[in-house]
Amino acid sequence: MQKFHLIATAAAGIEALVGKELRALGYETQVENGRVRFEGDLRDIMVANLWLRTADRVKIIVGEFDVTDFDSLFEQTKALPWEDLLPIDAAFPVEGKSHRSQLHNVPSVQAIVKKAIVDRLSTVYHRRTRLSETGATYPLEVAINKDHVLLTLDTTGPSLFKRGYRKGKGGAPLKENMAAALVMLAHWFPDNPFVDPVCGSGTIPIEAALIGHNIAPGINRDFQCERWINLMPENLSDDVRDEADAKADYDIELDIHGYDIDQNMIDIAQRNCQAAGLTHDITFKQLAVKDWHTDKLNGVIVANPPYGERLSDQESVRELYRQMGEIYRPMTTWSKYILTADLEFETYYGQKATKRRKLYNGALRTDLFQYWGKKQR
């Protein structure tokens, strides 16, 4: 089976987690800004799409080269073996982006790349008329950074954060892959309690349960590459999915709770949990942060509270941070991981974090404030 140069794209700040996931799957990796490089065949592409919790997409690198003019872009694009990937009826939309490069007009870049591929395929397939583009879609991207071109084919389709279980959401939902990243950064073990005190639509507890049961995050969705009958061997997708299902441990008992002050959000979280098939694994309950207490030991709290970006909200949000500090500080065996864009969080929480990690929630700079507990044996 043909081997490809591949990249898994990721949000800024969590590329190392994607690299860690890929290494756990058995691949050698090269971590870069916004992506992780690795190599694999079509089975590996399916495995990566099915199992990566923190990545955005898995892409095939069709070619990369340096350019400073449109003629060179055209000729070097045309020289690539597009017919190895695209059948005669392929629909191949071309997206583009350019950063700090001489070829900065993105629509022109897209048009040149499209024309070069059409010329190549028309010659190979002996077509004098327009290519029909009535078949499966092969989404292409031309990305130019500092005059270096990266041409890729997206194997994923809708981003990997779209697991398929979210039936409802709140006002500022956390993407599923970012929620999974928070759980992974918390170093939670499935035999310990897990709590999200401001769970909203339930994404963080649901991702924790998927991790706890070792359920592949993409098991209930499909991927763009599964439509490529010219490339994808028959039964390959089913085989990879069956292998993933066999690795899940549905018998392990999890102690996962999600709380929110808004009963409407709890109702949404429960619907999402049911769609994920995890109804018996997570307990959702309407409860304010200040009213929660526990006698359990060695637990983990992961929270994405409101950030108070508007001045009108800031006072109430910082009061919430104070309440968190009052309740959580005495819980010395528990580890707490709290994500917020409010860089004054520690002041209101009342304790300096063990560690801070810069992450991006969408385009918003946030910090993950980490308070490590001391486990009681």
CSV table of C-alpha atoms in Angstrom, one decimal:
chain,number,residue,atom,x,y,z
A,1,MET,CA,0.0,0.0,0.0
A,2,GLN,CA,1.3,3.4,-1.0
A,3,LYS,CA,3.0,5.5,1.8
A,4,PHE,CA,2.2,9.2,2.1
A,5,HIS,CA,3.8,12.2,3.9
A,6,LEU,CA,1.1,13.3,6.3
A,7,ILE,CA,0.3,16.1,8.7
A,8,ALA,CA,-2.1,16.3,11.5
A,9,THR,CA,-3.1,20.0,12.1
A,10,ALA,CA,-3.7,21.4,15.5
A,11,ALA,CA,-4.6,24.5,17.4
A,12,ALA,CA,-1.7,26.6,18.7
A,13,GLY,CA,-0.4,25.2,22.0
A,14,ILE,CA,-1.5,21.6,21.7
A,15,GLU,CA,0.7,20.4,18.9
A,16,ALA,CA,2.8,18.5,21.4
A,17,LEU,CA,-0.3,16.6,22.6
A,18,VAL,CA,-1.1,15.6,19.0
A,19,GLY,CA,2.5,14.4,18.6
A,20,LYS,CA,2.2,12.4,21.8
A,21,GLU,CA,-1.0,10.8,20.5
A,22,LEU,CA,0.6,9.8,17.2
A,23,ARG,CA,3.6,8.3,19.0
A,24,ALA,CA,1.3,6.3,21.2
A,25,LEU,CA,-0.3,5.0,17.9
A,26,GLY,CA,3.1,3.9,16.8
A,27,TYR,CA,4.2,6.7,14.4
A,28,GLU,CA,7.4,8.7,14.3
A,29,THR,CA,6.6,12.4,14.4
A,30,GLN,CA,8.0,15.9,13.8
A,31,VAL,CA,6.2,18.6,15.7
A,32,GLU,CA,5.9,22.0,14.1
A,33,ASN,CA,3.8,25.1,14.7
A,34,GLY,CA,0.2,24.2,14.1
A,35,ARG,CA,0.9,20.7,12.8
A,36,VAL,CA,2.7,17.4,13.3
A,37,ARG,CA,4.3,15.5,10.4
A,38,PHE,CA,4.2,11.7,10.2
A,39,GLU,CA,4.1,9.0,7.5
A,40,GLY,CA,1.6,6.3,6.7
A,41,ASP,CA,-0.6,4.5,4.2
A,42,LEU,CA,-4.4,4.6,3.8
A,43,ARG,CA,-4.9,2.4,6.8
A,44,ASP,CA,-2.8,4.8,8.9
A,45,ILE,CA,-4.9,7.7,7.6
A,46,MET,CA,-8.0,5.9,8.8
A,47,VAL,CA,-6.4,5.1,12.2
A,48,ALA,CA,-5.3,8.7,12.7
A,49,ASN,CA,-8.7,10.1,11.8
A,50,LEU,CA,-10.5,7.7,14.1
A,51,TRP,CA,-8.2,8.0,17.1
A,52,LEU,CA,-6.8,11.5,17.3
A,53,ARG,CA,-8.5,13.4,20.1
A,54,THR,CA,-6.7,16.7,20.0
A,55,ALA,CA,-6.0,17.2,16.2
A,56,ASP,CA,-8.1,19.2,13.7
A,57,ARG,CA,-7.5,17.3,10.5
A,58,VAL,CA,-5.3,14.7,8.8
A,59,LYS,CA,-3.9,15.8,5.4
A,60,ILE,CA,-1.8,14.2,2.7
A,61,ILE,CA,1.1,16.3,1.6
A,62,VAL,CA,1.0,16.3,-2.2
A,63,GLY,CA,4.0,18.5,-2.6
A,64,GLU,CA,6.0,21.4,-1.2
A,65,PHE,CA,8.5,23.8,-2.8
A,66,ASP,CA,9.6,27.4,-2.8
A,67,VAL,CA,8.2,30.0,-5.1
A,68,THR,CA,8.4,33.8,-5.7
A,69,ASP,CA,6.4,34.1,-8.9
A,70,PHE,CA,3.2,32.7,-10.5
A,71,ASP,CA,4.9,30.9,-13.4
A,72,SER,CA,7.0,28.8,-10.9
A,73,LEU,CA,3.9,28.1,-8.9
A,74,PHE,CA,2.1,26.9,-12.0
A,75,GLU,CA,4.9,24.7,-13.3
A,76,GLN,CA,5.9,23.1,-10.0
A,77,THR,CA,2.2,22.4,-9.2
A,78,LYS,CA,1.6,20.9,-12.6
A,79,ALA,CA,4.7,18.6,-12.2
A,80,LEU,CA,3.2,16.8,-9.3
A,81,PRO,CA,1.5,13.3,-9.9
A,82,TRP,CA,-2.1,14.5,-9.3
A,83,GLU,CA,-3.5,11.5,-11.2
A,84,ASP,CA,-2.2,9.2,-8.4
A,85,LEU,CA,-4.8,10.8,-6.1
A,86,LEU,CA,-7.5,12.3,-8.3
A,87,PRO,CA,-9.7,10.2,-10.6
A,88,ILE,CA,-11.0,11.7,-13.9
A,89,ASP,CA,-14.3,12.8,-12.3
A,90,ALA,CA,-12.9,14.1,-9.0
A,91,ALA,CA,-14.2,17.4,-7.6
A,92,PHE,CA,-11.2,19.2,-6.2
A,93,PRO,CA,-12.0,22.6,-4.7
A,94,VAL,CA,-8.8,24.6,-3.8
A,95,GLU,CA,-8.6,26.7,-0.7
A,96,GLY,CA,-5.7,29.0,-0.1
A,97,LYS,CA,-3.8,31.1,2.4
A,98,SER,CA,-0.6,33.1,2.3
A,99,HIS,CA,1.5,34.6,5.0
A,100,ARG,CA,4.6,36.8,4.7
A,101,SER,CA,5.1,35.7,1.0
A,102,GLN,CA,5.6,37.5,-2.3
A,103,LEU,CA,2.6,35.6,-3.7
A,104,HIS,CA,0.1,37.2,-1.3
A,105,ASN,CA,-3.0,37.5,-3.5
A,106,VAL,CA,-4.8,34.3,-2.3
A,107,PRO,CA,-7.6,34.2,-5.0
A,108,SER,CA,-4.9,34.4,-7.7
A,109,VAL,CA,-2.8,31.7,-6.0
A,110,GLN,CA,-5.9,29.4,-5.8
A,111,ALA,CA,-6.7,30.0,-9.5
A,112,ILE,CA,-3.2,29.2,-10.6
A,113,VAL,CA,-3.0,26.0,-8.6
A,114,LYS,CA,-6.4,24.9,-9.9
A,115,LYS,CA,-5.4,25.6,-13.5
A,116,ALA,CA,-2.2,23.7,-13.1
A,117,ILE,CA,-4.0,20.6,-11.8
A,118,VAL,CA,-6.6,20.8,-14.5
A,119,ASP,CA,-3.8,21.0,-17.2
A,120,ARG,CA,-2.1,18.0,-15.7
A,121,LEU,CA,-5.2,15.8,-15.4
A,122,SER,CA,-6.5,16.8,-18.8
A,123,THR,CA,-3.2,15.7,-20.4
A,124,VAL,CA,-3.0,12.4,-18.4
A,125,TYR,CA,-6.7,11.5,-19.0
A,126,HIS,CA,-6.7,12.8,-22.6
A,127,ARG,CA,-9.5,15.2,-22.1
A,128,ARG,CA,-10.0,18.2,-24.4
A,129,THR,CA,-13.2,19.4,-22.7
A,130,ARG,CA,-13.6,20.5,-19.2
A,131,LEU,CA,-13.2,18.0,-16.4
A,132,SER,CA,-16.7,17.1,-15.1
A,133,GLU,CA,-15.9,17.2,-11.3
A,134,THR,CA,-19.1,15.2,-10.7
A,135,GLY,CA,-17.5,12.5,-8.5
A,136,ALA,CA,-16.3,12.4,-4.9
A,137,THR,CA,-14.7,15.6,-3.4
A,138,TYR,CA,-11.0,15.8,-2.8
A,139,PRO,CA,-10.5,19.1,-0.8
A,140,LEU,CA,-7.2,20.7,-1.6
A,141,GLU,CA,-5.3,23.5,0.1
A,142,VAL,CA,-2.4,25.7,-1.1
A,143,ALA,CA,-0.7,27.3,1.9
A,144,ILE,CA,2.3,29.7,1.4
A,145,ASN,CA,4.4,30.7,4.3
A,146,LYS,CA,7.6,32.7,3.7
A,147,ASP,CA,7.5,31.8,0.0
A,148,HIS,CA,7.3,28.1,0.9
A,149,VAL,CA,4.3,26.3,-0.7
A,150,LEU,CA,2.6,23.3,1.0
A,151,LEU,CA,0.0,21.6,-1.2
A,152,THR,CA,-2.3,19.2,0.8
A,153,LEU,CA,-5.3,17.0,0.4
A,154,ASP,CA,-7.7,16.9,3.3
A,155,THR,CA,-8.7,13.3,4.3
A,156,THR,CA,-10.9,14.3,7.2
A,157,GLY,CA,-13.8,16.4,5.9
A,158,PRO,CA,-15.6,18.3,8.8
A,159,SER,CA,-13.0,19.0,11.5
A,160,LEU,CA,-12.1,16.1,13.9
A,161,PHE,CA,-13.7,18.1,16.8
A,162,LYS,CA,-17.1,17.2,15.3
A,163,ARG,CA,-17.5,13.9,17.0
A,164,GLY,CA,-21.2,13.7,16.2
A,165,TYR,CA,-22.6,13.7,19.8
A,166,ARG,CA,-23.2,17.4,20.3
A,167,LYS,CA,-27.0,17.9,19.9
A,168,GLY,CA,-27.1,21.2,21.7
A,169,LYS,CA,-24.6,23.8,23.0
A,170,GLY,CA,-24.4,26.9,25.2
A,171,GLY,CA,-23.3,30.4,24.3
A,172,ALA,CA,-19.5,29.8,24.2
A,173,PRO,CA,-19.0,26.1,23.7
A,174,LEU,CA,-15.6,24.5,24.0
A,175,LYS,CA,-14.5,22.5,21.0
A,176,GLU,CA,-14.4,18.7,21.6
A,177,ASN,CA,-10.7,18.4,20.8
A,178,MET,CA,-9.8,21.3,23.1
A,179,ALA,CA,-11.9,19.6,25.9
A,180,ALA,CA,-10.0,16.4,25.2
A,181,ALA,CA,-6.7,18.3,25.4
A,182,LEU,CA,-7.7,19.7,28.9
A,183,VAL,CA,-8.5,16.1,30.1
A,184,MET,CA,-5.1,14.8,28.8
A,185,LEU,CA,-3.2,17.7,30.3
A,186,ALA,CA,-4.8,16.9,33.7
A,187,HIS,CA,-3.2,13.4,33.8
A,188,TRP,CA,-6.4,11.9,35.0
A,189,PHE,CA,-6.6,8.2,35.6
A,190,PRO,CA,-10.0,6.5,35.1
A,191,ASP,CA,-10.0,5.0,38.6
A,192,ASN,CA,-10.0,8.5,40.2
A,193,PRO,CA,-13.0,11.0,40.6
A,194,PHE,CA,-13.4,13.6,37.8
A,195,VAL,CA,-15.4,16.8,38.2
A,196,ASP,CA,-16.3,19.7,35.9
A,197,PRO,CA,-18.0,22.2,38.2
A,198,VAL,CA,-19.1,24.5,35.3
A,199,CYS,CA,-19.9,21.9,32.6
A,200,GLY,CA,-22.1,23.8,30.3
A,201,SER,CA,-23.2,21.4,27.5
A,202,GLY,CA,-21.1,18.6,29.0
A,203,THR,CA,-18.2,18.5,26.6
A,204,ILE,CA,-15.3,18.0,29.1
A,205,PRO,CA,-17.0,15.2,31.1
A,206,ILE,CA,-18.0,13.5,27.8
A,207,GLU,CA,-14.4,13.6,26.5
A,208,ALA,CA,-13.2,12.3,29.8
A,209,ALA,CA,-15.5,9.3,29.6
A,210,LEU,CA,-14.4,8.6,26.0
A,211,ILE,CA,-10.8,8.6,27.2
A,212,GLY,CA,-11.7,6.5,30.3
A,213,HIS,CA,-13.3,3.8,28.2
A,214,ASN,CA,-10.6,4.1,25.5
A,215,ILE,CA,-13.4,4.8,22.9
A,216,ALA,CA,-12.1,6.1,19.6
A,217,PRO,CA,-13.4,9.7,19.3
A,218,GLY,CA,-14.3,9.3,15.6
A,219,ILE,CA,-16.1,6.0,16.0
A,220,ASN,CA,-19.6,7.5,15.3
A,221,ARG,CA,-18.7,9.7,12.3
A,222,ASP,CA,-17.3,9.2,8.8
A,223,PHE,CA,-14.4,10.8,7.0
A,224,GLN,CA,-13.8,12.3,3.6
A,225,CYS,CA,-11.3,9.6,2.6
A,226,GLU,CA,-13.9,6.9,3.0
A,227,ARG,CA,-15.6,8.3,-0.2
A,228,TRP,CA,-12.5,7.8,-2.3
A,229,ILE,CA,-13.3,4.5,-4.0
A,230,ASN,CA,-10.3,4.9,-6.3
A,231,LEU,CA,-7.9,4.9,-3.3
A,232,MET,CA,-9.6,3.2,-0.4
A,233,PRO,CA,-9.5,-0.6,-0.4
A,234,GLU,CA,-12.8,-2.3,0.1
A,235,ASN,CA,-13.5,-3.2,3.8
A,236,LEU,CA,-10.5,-1.2,5.0
A,237,SER,CA,-12.7,1.3,6.8
A,238,ASP,CA,-14.8,-1.4,8.4
A,239,ASP,CA,-11.7,-3.4,9.5
A,240,VAL,CA,-10.1,-0.3,11.2
A,241,ARG,CA,-13.4,0.5,12.9
A,242,ASP,CA,-13.9,-3.0,14.1
A,243,GLU,CA,-10.3,-3.0,15.6
A,244,ALA,CA,-11.0,0.3,17.3
A,245,ASP,CA,-14.3,-1.0,18.8
A,246,ALA,CA,-12.5,-4.1,20.1
A,247,LYS,CA,-10.0,-1.9,22.0
A,248,ALA,CA,-12.7,-0.1,24.0
A,249,ASP,CA,-13.2,-1.1,27.6
A,250,TYR,CA,-16.9,-0.6,28.2
A,251,ASP,CA,-16.8,-2.4,31.6
A,252,ILE,CA,-14.7,0.0,33.6
A,253,GLU,CA,-16.7,2.0,36.1
A,254,LEU,CA,-16.1,5.7,35.9
A,255,ASP,CA,-16.7,8.4,38.6
A,256,ILE,CA,-17.4,11.5,36.5
A,257,HIS,CA,-19.6,14.4,37.5
A,258,GLY,CA,-20.6,17.5,35.7
A,259,TYR,CA,-22.3,20.4,37.4
A,260,ASP,CA,-23.8,23.7,36.2
A,261,ILE,CA,-25.8,26.5,37.8
A,262,ASP,CA,-28.2,26.5,34.8
A,263,GLN,CA,-30.6,23.6,34.6
A,264,ASN,CA,-31.1,24.3,30.9
A,265,MET,CA,-27.4,23.5,30.3
A,266,ILE,CA,-27.7,20.3,32.4
A,267,ASP,CA,-30.6,19.2,30.2
A,268,ILE,CA,-28.5,19.9,27.1
A,269,ALA,CA,-25.5,18.0,28.6
A,270,GLN,CA,-27.6,15.0,29.3
A,271,ARG,CA,-28.9,14.9,25.7
A,272,ASN,CA,-25.3,15.1,24.4
A,273,CYS,CA,-24.2,12.4,26.8
A,274,GLN,CA,-27.0,10.2,25.6
A,275,ALA,CA,-26.0,10.8,22.0
A,276,ALA,CA,-22.5,9.8,22.9
A,277,GLY,CA,-23.8,6.5,24.4
A,278,LEU,CA,-22.4,7.4,27.9
A,279,THR,CA,-25.6,7.9,29.9
A,280,HIS,CA,-24.5,5.5,32.6
A,281,ASP,CA,-21.0,6.9,32.9
A,282,ILE,CA,-21.5,10.5,33.8
A,283,THR,CA,-23.8,12.2,36.4
A,284,PHE,CA,-25.0,15.6,35.5
A,285,LYS,CA,-26.6,17.8,38.1
A,286,GLN,CA,-27.7,21.4,38.5
A,287,LEU,CA,-25.5,22.9,41.3
A,288,ALA,CA,-23.7,26.2,41.9
A,289,VAL,CA,-19.9,26.1,42.5
A,290,LYS,CA,-20.3,27.4,46.0
A,291,ASP,CA,-22.7,24.6,47.0
A,292,TRP,CA,-20.5,21.6,46.0
A,293,HIS,CA,-18.4,19.6,48.5
A,294,THR,CA,-17.0,16.1,48.6
A,295,ASP,CA,-15.2,13.7,50.9
A,296,LYS,CA,-13.5,11.8,48.1
A,297,LEU,CA,-9.8,11.9,47.7
A,298,ASN,CA,-7.3,12.1,44.8
A,299,GLY,CA,-9.7,13.6,42.3
A,300,VAL,CA,-9.3,15.9,39.3
A,301,ILE,CA,-11.2,19.1,38.6
A,302,VAL,CA,-11.2,20.4,35.1
A,303,ALA,CA,-13.1,23.6,34.5
A,304,ASN,CA,-13.7,26.1,31.7
A,305,PRO,CA,-15.5,28.9,33.6
A,306,PRO,CA,-16.8,32.1,32.1
A,307,TYR,CA,-14.0,34.5,31.3
A,308,GLY,CA,-15.8,37.8,32.1
A,309,GLU,CA,-14.5,39.5,28.9
A,310,ARG,CA,-17.2,42.1,29.1
A,311,LEU,CA,-16.8,44.6,32.0
A,312,SER,CA,-20.4,44.1,33.0
A,313,ASP,CA,-19.7,40.4,33.6
A,314,GLN,CA,-16.3,40.7,35.2
A,315,GLU,CA,-17.4,41.3,38.8
A,316,SER,CA,-19.6,38.2,38.9
A,317,VAL,CA,-17.0,36.0,37.2
A,318,ARG,CA,-14.3,37.1,39.6
A,319,GLU,CA,-16.6,36.3,42.5
A,320,LEU,CA,-16.9,32.8,41.0
A,321,TYR,CA,-13.1,32.5,41.0
A,322,ARG,CA,-13.1,33.5,44.7
A,323,GLN,CA,-15.7,30.8,45.5
A,324,MET,CA,-13.6,28.3,43.6
A,325,GLY,CA,-10.5,29.2,45.7
A,326,GLU,CA,-12.4,28.9,49.0
A,327,ILE,CA,-13.7,25.5,48.2
A,328,TYR,CA,-10.8,24.0,46.2
A,329,ARG,CA,-7.7,25.2,48.2
A,330,PRO,CA,-8.3,23.0,51.2
A,331,MET,CA,-8.7,19.9,48.9
A,332,THR,CA,-5.0,19.2,48.9
A,333,THR,CA,-5.3,15.6,47.3
A,334,TRP,CA,-7.2,17.0,44.3
A,335,SER,CA,-5.6,18.5,41.2
A,336,LYS,CA,-7.4,21.5,39.7
A,337,TYR,CA,-7.0,22.7,36.1
A,338,ILE,CA,-8.9,25.9,35.3
A,339,LEU,CA,-8.9,27.5,31.8
A,340,THR,CA,-9.6,31.2,31.6
A,341,ALA,CA,-8.6,34.3,29.6
A,342,ASP,CA,-8.5,36.4,32.8
A,343,LEU,CA,-4.8,36.6,33.5
A,344,GLU,CA,-5.7,37.9,37.0
A,345,PHE,CA,-7.3,34.6,37.9
A,346,GLU,CA,-4.7,33.7,40.6
A,347,THR,CA,-5.4,36.9,42.5
A,348,TYR,CA,-9.1,36.1,42.9
A,349,TYR,CA,-8.6,32.4,43.4
A,350,GLY,CA,-6.2,33.2,46.2
A,351,GLN,CA,-3.3,31.0,45.3
A,352,LYS,CA,-0.5,31.0,42.8
A,353,ALA,CA,-0.8,28.1,40.3
A,354,THR,CA,1.7,25.3,40.3
A,355,LYS,CA,2.1,25.8,36.6
A,356,ARG,CA,0.5,27.9,33.8
A,357,ARG,CA,0.2,26.8,30.2
A,358,LYS,CA,-0.8,29.2,27.3
A,359,LEU,CA,-3.5,27.8,25.1
A,360,TYR,CA,-5.8,29.2,22.4
A,361,ASN,CA,-9.6,28.7,22.7
A,362,GLY,CA,-10.3,29.5,19.1
A,363,ALA,CA,-8.5,32.8,18.5
A,364,LEU,CA,-8.7,33.8,22.2
A,365,ARG,CA,-5.5,33.6,24.2
A,366,THR,CA,-6.2,31.7,27.5
A,367,ASP,CA,-4.1,30.2,30.3
A,368,LEU,CA,-4.6,26.8,31.9
A,369,PHE,CA,-4.0,27.4,35.6
A,370,GLN,CA,-2.8,24.1,37.1
A,371,TYR,CA,-2.9,23.3,40.9
A,372,TRP,CA,-1.3,19.9,41.4
A,373,GLY,CA,-2.6,17.8,44.3
A,374,LYS,CA,-0.6,15.4,46.5
A,375,LYS,CA,-2.2,12.0,46.3
A,376,GLN,CA,-3.0,10.2,49.5
A,377,ARG,CA,-2.2,6.5,49.3
